[in-house]
Amino acid sequence: MSPESTSQPFLPHMERLRHEFERWLEAAWSQGGRAMDAIGLRGRHYQPAIDLTENLDSVEIAFDLPGIECSQIELTQSGQSLTLSGCLPKDEPVPGSRIRLSERPRGEFSRTVILPPGLDAGSISAVGKNGVIRVRIQKLEAEKPRQISIRTE
């Protein structure tokens, strides 16, 4: 065993960690906020819970956003990504009272959903009701299943 290998037994492991860290940073730099969130480089922020359902004609995404007005929400689509963002208002305590426990999210939020292929981006519609934002996107006609008749000869 060489003197160098006994004095620095963790050197290969540290080199691998450095390489992985550089790879993560490169992903964050090239992919933006979504990658930074995935590897924990940005501060944690609220992400609304969602349900994504698909049927023969469309895809629907339901975002839970209790206590926020639709006018405070921004919905954007770019390529295969649909992003819902906004700001959850901070409730001010009644004068003379103090907050003893605070668990409800406040401040900026965003949630990006990668859409399945074969959707008609021009057909996106959104409706808010009772703290749930429902986004519906129609499938392209070519992507919808169709019945094919079989002839007999």
CSV table of N, CA and C in Angstrom, one decimal:
chain,number,residue,atom,x,y,z
A,1,MET,N,0.8,-1.2,0.0
A,1,MET,CA,0.0,0.0,0.0
A,1,MET,C,0.9,1.2,0.0
A,2,SER,N,0.6,2.2,-0.8
A,2,SER,CA,1.4,3.4,-0.9
A,2,SER,C,1.2,4.3,0.3
A,3,PRO,N,2.1,5.2,0.6
A,3,PRO,CA,1.9,6.1,1.7
A,3,PRO,C,0.7,7.0,1.5
A,4,GLU,N,0.5,7.4,0.2
A,4,GLU,CA,-0.6,8.3,-0.2
A,4,GLU,C,-1.9,7.7,0.1
A,5,SER,N,-2.1,6.4,-0.3
A,5,SER,CA,-3.4,5.7,-0.1
A,5,SER,C,-3.7,5.5,1.4
A,6,THR,N,-2.7,5.4,2.3
A,6,THR,CA,-3.0,5.2,3.7
A,6,THR,C,-3.3,6.6,4.3
A,7,SER,N,-2.7,7.7,3.8
A,7,SER,CA,-3.0,9.0,4.4
A,7,SER,C,-4.3,9.6,3.9
A,8,GLN,N,-4.8,9.2,2.8
A,8,GLN,CA,-6.0,9.7,2.2
A,8,GLN,C,-6.9,8.6,1.7
A,9,PRO,N,-7.4,7.8,2.6
A,9,PRO,CA,-8.2,6.6,2.1
A,9,PRO,C,-9.5,7.0,1.5
A,10,PHE,N,-10.0,8.2,1.8
A,10,PHE,CA,-11.4,8.6,1.2
A,10,PHE,C,-11.3,9.5,0.0
A,11,LEU,N,-10.1,9.7,-0.5
A,11,LEU,CA,-9.9,10.5,-1.7
A,11,LEU,C,-10.8,10.1,-2.9
A,12,PRO,N,-10.8,8.8,-3.3
A,12,PRO,CA,-11.7,8.4,-4.4
A,12,PRO,C,-13.1,8.7,-4.1
A,13,HIS,N,-13.6,8.5,-2.9
A,13,HIS,CA,-15.0,8.8,-2.6
A,13,HIS,C,-15.3,10.3,-2.6
A,14,MET,N,-14.4,11.1,-2.2
A,14,MET,CA,-14.5,12.6,-2.2
A,14,MET,C,-14.6,13.0,-3.7
A,15,GLU,N,-13.7,12.4,-4.5
A,15,GLU,CA,-13.7,12.8,-5.9
A,15,GLU,C,-15.0,12.5,-6.6
A,16,ARG,N,-15.6,11.3,-6.2
A,16,ARG,CA,-16.9,10.9,-6.8
A,16,ARG,C,-18.0,11.9,-6.3
A,17,LEU,N,-18.0,12.3,-5.0
A,17,LEU,CA,-19.0,13.2,-4.5
A,17,LEU,C,-18.8,14.6,-5.2
A,18,ARG,N,-17.6,15.0,-5.4
A,18,ARG,CA,-17.4,16.3,-6.2
A,18,ARG,C,-18.0,16.2,-7.6
A,19,HIS,N,-17.7,15.1,-8.2
A,19,HIS,CA,-18.2,14.9,-9.6
A,19,HIS,C,-19.8,14.9,-9.6
A,20,GLU,N,-20.4,14.3,-8.6
A,20,GLU,CA,-21.9,14.2,-8.6
A,20,GLU,C,-22.4,15.6,-8.3
A,21,PHE,N,-21.8,16.4,-7.4
A,21,PHE,CA,-22.2,17.7,-7.1
A,21,PHE,C,-22.1,18.6,-8.3
A,22,GLU,N,-21.1,18.5,-9.0
A,22,GLU,CA,-20.9,19.3,-10.3
A,22,GLU,C,-22.0,18.9,-11.3
A,23,ARG,N,-22.4,17.6,-11.4
A,23,ARG,CA,-23.4,17.2,-12.3
A,23,ARG,C,-24.8,17.8,-11.8
A,24,TRP,N,-25.1,17.8,-10.5
A,24,TRP,CA,-26.3,18.4,-10.0
A,24,TRP,C,-26.4,19.9,-10.4
A,25,LEU,N,-25.3,20.6,-10.1
A,25,LEU,CA,-25.3,22.0,-10.4
A,25,LEU,C,-25.5,22.3,-11.9
A,26,GLU,N,-24.9,21.4,-12.7
A,26,GLU,CA,-25.1,21.6,-14.2
A,26,GLU,C,-26.5,21.4,-14.6
A,27,ALA,N,-27.2,20.4,-14.0
A,27,ALA,CA,-28.6,20.1,-14.2
A,27,ALA,C,-29.4,21.3,-13.8
A,28,ALA,N,-29.1,21.8,-12.6
A,28,ALA,CA,-29.8,23.0,-12.1
A,28,ALA,C,-29.7,24.2,-13.0
A,29,TRP,N,-28.5,24.4,-13.5
A,29,TRP,CA,-28.2,25.5,-14.4
A,29,TRP,C,-28.9,25.4,-15.7
A,30,SER,N,-28.9,24.2,-16.3
A,30,SER,CA,-29.5,24.0,-17.6
A,30,SER,C,-31.0,23.8,-17.5
A,31,GLN,N,-31.6,23.3,-16.4
A,31,GLN,CA,-33.0,23.1,-16.4
A,31,GLN,C,-33.8,24.1,-15.6
A,32,GLY,N,-33.1,24.9,-14.9
A,32,GLY,CA,-33.8,26.0,-14.2
A,32,GLY,C,-34.4,25.6,-12.8
A,33,GLY,N,-35.5,26.2,-12.5
A,33,GLY,CA,-36.1,26.1,-11.1
A,33,GLY,C,-36.5,24.7,-10.8
A,34,ARG,N,-37.1,24.0,-11.8
A,34,ARG,CA,-37.6,22.6,-11.5
A,34,ARG,C,-36.4,21.7,-11.0
A,35,ALA,N,-35.3,21.8,-11.6
A,35,ALA,CA,-34.1,21.0,-11.2
A,35,ALA,C,-33.6,21.4,-9.9
A,36,MET,N,-33.6,22.8,-9.7
A,36,MET,CA,-33.1,23.3,-8.4
A,36,MET,C,-34.0,22.8,-7.2
A,37,ASP,N,-35.3,22.7,-7.5
A,37,ASP,CA,-36.2,22.2,-6.5
A,37,ASP,C,-36.0,20.7,-6.2
A,38,ALA,N,-35.7,20.0,-7.3
A,38,ALA,CA,-35.6,18.5,-7.2
A,38,ALA,C,-34.3,18.2,-6.4
A,39,ILE,N,-33.3,19.0,-6.5
A,39,ILE,CA,-32.1,18.6,-5.7
A,39,ILE,C,-31.9,19.5,-4.5
A,40,GLY,N,-33.0,20.3,-4.1
A,40,GLY,CA,-33.0,21.0,-2.9
A,40,GLY,C,-32.1,22.2,-2.8
A,41,LEU,N,-31.8,22.9,-3.9
A,41,LEU,CA,-31.0,24.1,-3.9
A,41,LEU,C,-31.8,25.4,-3.7
A,42,ARG,N,-33.1,25.3,-3.8
A,42,ARG,CA,-33.9,26.5,-3.6
A,42,ARG,C,-34.6,26.3,-2.3
A,43,GLY,N,-35.0,27.3,-1.6
A,43,GLY,CA,-35.8,27.2,-0.4
A,43,GLY,C,-37.1,26.5,-0.7
A,44,ARG,N,-37.6,25.8,0.3
A,44,ARG,CA,-38.8,25.1,0.2
A,44,ARG,C,-40.0,26.1,0.1
A,45,HIS,N,-40.9,25.8,-0.7
A,45,HIS,CA,-42.1,26.6,-0.8
A,45,HIS,C,-43.3,25.7,-1.1
A,46,TYR,N,-44.4,26.2,-0.8
A,46,TYR,CA,-45.6,25.5,-0.9
A,46,TYR,C,-45.9,25.0,-2.4
A,47,GLN,N,-46.2,23.7,-2.5
A,47,GLN,CA,-46.7,23.2,-3.8
A,47,GLN,C,-48.0,22.6,-3.6
A,48,PRO,N,-49.0,23.1,-4.3
A,48,PRO,CA,-50.4,22.6,-4.1
A,48,PRO,C,-50.5,21.1,-4.5
A,49,ALA,N,-51.3,20.4,-3.8
A,49,ALA,CA,-51.5,19.0,-4.1
A,49,ALA,C,-52.3,18.9,-5.4
A,50,ILE,N,-52.1,17.9,-6.2
A,50,ILE,CA,-52.8,17.7,-7.4
A,50,ILE,C,-53.4,16.3,-7.6
A,51,ASP,N,-54.4,16.2,-8.5
A,51,ASP,CA,-54.8,14.9,-9.0
A,51,ASP,C,-54.8,15.1,-10.5
A,52,LEU,N,-54.2,14.2,-11.3
A,52,LEU,CA,-54.2,14.2,-12.7
A,52,LEU,C,-55.0,13.0,-13.2
A,53,THR,N,-56.0,13.2,-13.9
A,53,THR,CA,-56.8,12.1,-14.4
A,53,THR,C,-56.9,12.2,-15.9
A,54,GLU,N,-57.0,11.0,-16.6
A,54,GLU,CA,-57.1,11.0,-18.0
A,54,GLU,C,-58.2,10.1,-18.4
A,55,ASN,N,-59.0,10.5,-19.4
A,55,ASN,CA,-60.0,9.7,-20.0
A,55,ASN,C,-59.8,9.6,-21.5
A,56,LEU,N,-60.7,9.1,-22.3
A,56,LEU,CA,-60.5,8.9,-23.7
A,56,LEU,C,-60.4,10.2,-24.5
A,57,ASP,N,-61.0,11.3,-24.0
A,57,ASP,CA,-61.0,12.6,-24.7
A,57,ASP,C,-60.0,13.7,-24.2
A,58,SER,N,-59.7,13.6,-22.9
A,58,SER,CA,-59.0,14.7,-22.3
A,58,SER,C,-58.2,14.3,-21.0
A,59,VAL,N,-57.4,15.3,-20.5
A,59,VAL,CA,-56.7,15.1,-19.3
A,59,VAL,C,-57.2,16.3,-18.4
A,60,GLU,N,-57.4,16.0,-17.1
A,60,GLU,CA,-57.8,17.0,-16.2
A,60,GLU,C,-56.8,17.0,-15.0
A,61,ILE,N,-56.4,18.2,-14.6
A,61,ILE,CA,-55.6,18.4,-13.4
A,61,ILE,C,-56.3,19.2,-12.4
A,62,ALA,N,-56.5,18.7,-11.2
A,62,ALA,CA,-57.1,19.4,-10.1
A,62,ALA,C,-56.1,19.9,-9.1
A,63,PHE,N,-56.0,21.2,-8.9
A,63,PHE,CA,-55.0,21.8,-8.0
A,63,PHE,C,-55.8,22.2,-6.7
A,64,ASP,N,-55.3,21.8,-5.5
A,64,ASP,CA,-55.9,22.3,-4.3
A,64,ASP,C,-55.3,23.6,-3.8
A,65,LEU,N,-56.1,24.6,-3.8
A,65,LEU,CA,-55.7,26.0,-3.3
A,65,LEU,C,-56.8,26.6,-2.5
A,66,PRO,N,-57.0,26.1,-1.3
A,66,PRO,CA,-58.0,26.7,-0.4
A,66,PRO,C,-57.7,28.1,0.0
A,67,GLY,N,-58.7,28.9,0.1
A,67,GLY,CA,-58.5,30.3,0.6
A,67,GLY,C,-57.8,31.3,-0.3
A,68,ILE,N,-57.7,31.0,-1.6
A,68,ILE,CA,-57.1,31.9,-2.5
A,68,ILE,C,-58.0,32.2,-3.7
A,69,GLU,N,-58.1,33.5,-4.1
A,69,GLU,CA,-59.0,33.9,-5.2
A,69,GLU,C,-58.3,33.5,-6.5
A,70,CYS,N,-59.2,33.2,-7.5
A,70,CYS,CA,-58.7,32.8,-8.8
A,70,CYS,C,-57.9,34.0,-9.4
A,71,SER,N,-58.2,35.2,-9.1
A,71,SER,CA,-57.5,36.4,-9.7
A,71,SER,C,-56.1,36.5,-9.2
A,72,GLN,N,-55.7,35.7,-8.1
A,72,GLN,CA,-54.4,35.7,-7.5
A,72,GLN,C,-53.5,34.6,-8.1
A,73,ILE,N,-54.0,33.9,-9.1
A,73,ILE,CA,-53.4,32.7,-9.6
A,73,ILE,C,-53.0,32.9,-11.0
A,74,GLU,N,-51.8,32.5,-11.4
A,74,GLU,CA,-51.3,32.5,-12.8
A,74,GLU,C,-51.1,31.1,-13.3
A,75,LEU,N,-51.7,30.9,-14.5
A,75,LEU,CA,-51.5,29.6,-15.1
A,75,LEU,C,-50.8,29.8,-16.5
A,76,THR,N,-49.7,29.1,-16.7
A,76,THR,CA,-49.0,29.2,-17.9
A,76,THR,C,-48.6,27.9,-18.5
A,77,GLN,N,-48.5,27.8,-19.8
A,77,GLN,CA,-48.2,26.6,-20.5
A,77,GLN,C,-47.0,26.9,-21.4
A,78,SER,N,-46.0,26.0,-21.4
A,78,SER,CA,-44.9,26.1,-22.3
A,78,SER,C,-44.4,24.7,-22.7
A,79,GLY,N,-44.5,24.4,-23.9
A,79,GLY,CA,-44.2,23.1,-24.4
A,79,GLY,C,-45.0,22.0,-23.7
A,80,GLN,N,-44.4,21.1,-23.0
A,80,GLN,CA,-45.1,20.0,-22.3
A,80,GLN,C,-45.3,20.3,-20.8
A,81,SER,N,-45.0,21.6,-20.4
A,81,SER,CA,-45.1,22.0,-19.0
A,81,SER,C,-46.3,22.9,-18.8
A,82,LEU,N,-47.0,22.7,-17.7
A,82,LEU,CA,-48.1,23.5,-17.3
A,82,LEU,C,-47.8,24.0,-15.8
A,83,THR,N,-47.7,25.3,-15.6
A,83,THR,CA,-47.3,25.8,-14.3
A,83,THR,C,-48.4,26.7,-13.7
A,84,LEU,N,-48.7,26.4,-12.5
A,84,LEU,CA,-49.7,27.2,-11.7
A,84,LEU,C,-48.9,27.9,-10.6
A,85,SER,N,-49.0,29.2,-10.5
A,85,SER,CA,-48.3,29.9,-9.4
A,85,SER,C,-49.1,31.1,-8.9
A,86,GLY,N,-48.6,31.6,-7.8
A,86,GLY,CA,-49.3,32.7,-7.2
A,86,GLY,C,-48.7,33.0,-5.8
A,87,CYS,N,-49.5,33.6,-4.9
A,87,CYS,CA,-49.0,34.0,-3.6
A,87,CYS,C,-50.2,33.7,-2.6
A,88,LEU,N,-49.9,32.9,-1.6
A,88,LEU,CA,-50.9,32.7,-0.5
A,88,LEU,C,-50.8,33.9,0.4
A,89,PRO,N,-51.9,34.5,0.7
A,89,PRO,CA,-51.9,35.7,1.6
A,89,PRO,C,-51.6,35.3,3.0
A,90,LYS,N,-51.0,36.3,3.7
A,90,LYS,CA,-50.6,36.1,5.1
A,90,LYS,C,-51.7,36.7,5.9
A,91,ASP,N,-52.4,36.0,6.8
A,91,ASP,CA,-53.4,36.5,7.7
A,91,ASP,C,-52.7,37.3,8.8
A,92,GLU,N,-53.2,38.5,9.0
A,92,GLU,CA,-52.7,39.3,10.1
A,92,GLU,C,-53.5,39.0,11.4
A,93,PRO,N,-52.8,38.8,12.5
A,93,PRO,CA,-53.5,38.5,13.7
A,93,PRO,C,-54.3,39.7,14.2
A,94,VAL,N,-55.4,39.4,14.9
A,94,VAL,CA,-56.2,40.5,15.4
A,94,VAL,C,-55.4,41.3,16.4
A,95,PRO,N,-55.5,42.6,16.4
A,95,PRO,CA,-54.7,43.4,17.3
A,95,PRO,C,-54.9,42.9,18.8
A,96,GLY,N,-53.8,42.8,19.5
A,96,GLY,CA,-53.8,42.4,20.9
A,96,GLY,C,-53.7,40.9,21.0
A,97,SER,N,-53.7,40.1,19.9
A,97,SER,CA,-53.5,38.7,20.0
A,97,SER,C,-52.1,38.3,19.4
A,98,ARG,N,-51.7,37.1,19.7
A,98,ARG,CA,-50.4,36.6,19.2
A,98,ARG,C,-50.6,35.2,18.6
A,99,ILE,N,-49.8,34.9,17.7
A,99,ILE,CA,-49.9,33.6,17.0
A,99,ILE,C,-49.2,32.6,17.9
A,100,ARG,N,-49.8,31.5,18.3
A,100,ARG,CA,-49.2,30.5,19.1
A,100,ARG,C,-48.8,29.3,18.3
A,101,LEU,N,-49.4,29.1,17.2
A,101,LEU,CA,-49.1,28.0,16.3
A,101,LEU,C,-49.4,28.4,14.9
A,102,SER,N,-48.5,28.2,13.9
A,102,SER,CA,-48.8,28.5,12.5
A,102,SER,C,-48.3,27.4,11.6
A,103,GLU,N,-49.2,26.7,11.0
A,103,GLU,CA,-48.8,25.6,10.1
A,103,GLU,C,-49.3,25.8,8.7
A,104,ARG,N,-50.2,26.7,8.5
A,104,ARG,CA,-50.7,27.0,7.1
A,104,ARG,C,-49.7,27.6,6.3
A,105,PRO,N,-49.6,27.2,5.0
A,105,PRO,CA,-48.6,27.8,4.1
A,105,PRO,C,-48.9,29.2,3.8
A,106,ARG,N,-47.9,30.0,3.6
A,106,ARG,CA,-48.0,31.4,3.2
A,106,ARG,C,-46.9,31.8,2.2
A,107,GLY,N,-47.1,32.8,1.4
A,107,GLY,CA,-46.1,33.3,0.5
A,107,GLY,C,-46.3,32.6,-0.9
A,108,GLU,N,-45.2,32.8,-1.7
A,108,GLU,CA,-45.3,32.3,-3.1
A,108,GLU,C,-45.4,30.8,-3.2
A,109,PHE,N,-46.1,30.4,-4.2
A,109,PHE,CA,-46.2,29.0,-4.5
A,109,PHE,C,-46.1,28.7,-6.0
A,110,SER,N,-45.8,27.5,-6.4
A,110,SER,CA,-45.8,27.2,-7.8
A,110,SER,C,-45.9,25.6,-7.9
A,111,ARG,N,-46.4,25.2,-8.9
A,111,ARG,CA,-46.5,23.7,-9.2
A,111,ARG,C,-46.4,23.6,-10.7
A,112,THR,N,-45.4,22.8,-11.2
A,112,THR,CA,-45.3,22.5,-12.6
A,112,THR,C,-45.6,21.1,-12.8
A,113,VAL,N,-46.4,20.8,-13.8
A,113,VAL,CA,-46.8,19.5,-14.2
A,113,VAL,C,-46.3,19.2,-15.6
A,114,ILE,N,-45.6,18.1,-15.8
A,114,ILE,CA,-45.2,17.7,-17.1
A,114,ILE,C,-46.4,17.0,-17.8
A,115,LEU,N,-46.9,17.5,-18.9
A,115,LEU,CA,-48.1,17.0,-19.5
A,115,LEU,C,-47.8,15.8,-20.3
A,116,PRO,N,-48.7,14.8,-20.4
A,116,PRO,CA,-48.5,13.7,-21.3
A,116,PRO,C,-48.5,14.1,-22.7
A,117,PRO,N,-47.9,13.4,-23.6
A,117,PRO,CA,-47.9,13.8,-25.0
A,117,PRO,C,-49.3,13.6,-25.6
A,118,GLY,N,-49.5,14.3,-26.8
A,118,GLY,CA,-50.7,14.1,-27.5
A,118,GLY,C,-51.9,15.0,-27.1
A,119,LEU,N,-51.6,16.1,-26.4
A,119,LEU,CA,-52.6,17.0,-26.0
A,119,LEU,C,-52.7,18.2,-26.9
A,120,ASP,N,-53.9,18.8,-27.0
A,120,ASP,CA,-54.1,20.0,-27.8
A,120,ASP,C,-53.9,21.3,-26.9
A,121,ALA,N,-52.7,21.9,-27.0
A,121,ALA,CA,-52.4,23.0,-26.1
A,121,ALA,C,-53.4,24.2,-26.3
A,122,GLY,N,-54.0,24.3,-27.4
A,122,GLY,CA,-55.0,25.4,-27.7
A,122,GLY,C,-56.3,25.1,-27.0
A,123,SER,N,-56.5,24.0,-26.4
A,123,SER,CA,-57.8,23.7,-25.8
A,123,SER,C,-57.8,23.8,-24.3
A,124,ILE,N,-56.7,24.3,-23.7
A,124,ILE,CA,-56.6,24.4,-22.3
A,124,ILE,C,-57.7,25.3,-21.7
A,125,SER,N,-58.5,24.8,-20.7
A,125,SER,CA,-59.4,25.6,-20.0
A,125,SER,C,-59.3,25.4,-18.5
A,126,ALA,N,-59.6,26.4,-17.7
A,126,ALA,CA,-59.4,26.3,-16.3
A,126,ALA,C,-60.6,26.9,-15.6
A,127,VAL,N,-61.1,26.3,-14.5
A,127,VAL,CA,-62.2,26.8,-13.7
A,127,VAL,C,-61.9,26.6,-12.2
A,128,GLY,N,-62.1,27.6,-11.4
A,128,GLY,CA,-61.9,27.6,-10.0
A,128,GLY,C,-63.2,27.6,-9.2
A,129,LYS,N,-63.3,26.6,-8.2
A,129,LYS,CA,-64.5,26.5,-7.4
A,129,LYS,C,-64.1,25.9,-6.1
A,130,ASN,N,-64.6,26.5,-5.0
A,130,ASN,CA,-64.4,25.9,-3.7
A,130,ASN,C,-62.9,25.5,-3.4
A,131,GLY,N,-62.0,26.4,-3.8
A,131,GLY,CA,-60.6,26.1,-3.5
A,131,GLY,C,-59.9,25.1,-4.4
A,132,VAL,N,-60.5,24.7,-5.4
A,132,VAL,CA,-60.0,23.7,-6.4
A,132,VAL,C,-60.0,24.3,-7.8
A,133,ILE,N,-58.8,24.3,-8.4
A,133,ILE,CA,-58.7,24.8,-9.8
A,133,ILE,C,-58.6,23.6,-10.6
A,134,ARG,N,-59.5,23.5,-11.6
A,134,ARG,CA,-59.6,22.3,-12.5
A,134,ARG,C,-59.2,22.8,-13.9
A,135,VAL,N,-58.1,22.2,-14.4
A,135,VAL,CA,-57.6,22.5,-15.7
A,135,VAL,C,-57.9,21.3,-16.6
A,136,ARG,N,-58.5,21.6,-17.8
A,136,ARG,CA,-58.8,20.5,-18.7
A,136,ARG,C,-58.1,20.8,-20.0
A,137,ILE,N,-57.5,19.7,-20.6
A,137,ILE,CA,-56.8,19.8,-21.9
A,137,ILE,C,-57.3,18.6,-22.7
A,138,GLN,N,-57.9,19.0,-23.9
A,138,GLN,CA,-58.4,18.0,-24.8
A,138,GLN,C,-57.2,17.2,-25.5
A,139,LYS,N,-57.4,16.0,-25.8
A,139,LYS,CA,-56.4,15.2,-26.6
A,139,LYS,C,-56.6,15.6,-28.1
A,140,LEU,N,-55.5,15.5,-28.8
A,140,LEU,CA,-55.5,15.7,-30.2
A,140,LEU,C,-56.3,14.5,-30.8
A,141,GLU,N,-57.1,14.8,-31.9
A,141,GLU,CA,-57.9,13.8,-32.5
A,141,GLU,C,-57.1,12.6,-32.9
A,142,ALA,N,-55.9,12.8,-33.4
A,142,ALA,CA,-55.1,11.6,-33.8
A,142,ALA,C,-54.7,10.7,-32.6
A,143,GLU,N,-54.8,11.3,-31.4
A,143,GLU,CA,-54.4,10.5,-30.2
A,143,GLU,C,-55.5,9.8,-29.5
A,144,LYS,N,-56.8,10.2,-29.9
A,144,LYS,CA,-57.9,9.5,-29.3
A,144,LYS,C,-58.1,8.1,-29.9
A,145,PRO,N,-58.5,7.2,-29.0
A,145,PRO,CA,-58.7,5.8,-29.5
A,145,PRO,C,-59.9,5.9,-30.5
A,146,ARG,N,-59.9,5.0,-31.5
A,146,ARG,CA,-61.0,5.0,-32.4
A,146,ARG,C,-61.3,3.5,-32.7
A,147,GLN,N,-62.5,3.3,-33.0
A,147,GLN,CA,-63.0,1.9,-33.4
A,147,GLN,C,-62.7,1.7,-34.9
A,148,ILE,N,-62.1,0.6,-35.2
A,148,ILE,CA,-61.8,0.3,-36.6
A,148,ILE,C,-62.6,-0.9,-37.0
A,149,SER,N,-63.4,-0.8,-38.1
A,149,SER,CA,-64.3,-1.9,-38.5
A,149,SER,C,-63.5,-2.9,-39.3
A,150,ILE,N,-63.9,-4.1,-39.1
A,150,ILE,CA,-63.2,-5.2,-39.8
A,150,ILE,C,-64.1,-5.8,-40.9
A,151,ARG,N,-63.6,-5.8,-42.1
A,151,ARG,CA,-64.4,-6.3,-43.2
A,151,ARG,C,-64.2,-7.8,-43.3
A,152,THR,N,-65.1,-8.5,-43.9
A,152,THR,CA,-65.0,-9.9,-44.2
A,152,THR,C,-64.8,-10.0,-45.7
A,153,GLU,N,-64.1,-10.9,-46.1
A,153,GLU,CA,-63.9,-11.1,-47.6
A,153,GLU,C,-64.4,-12.4,-48.0
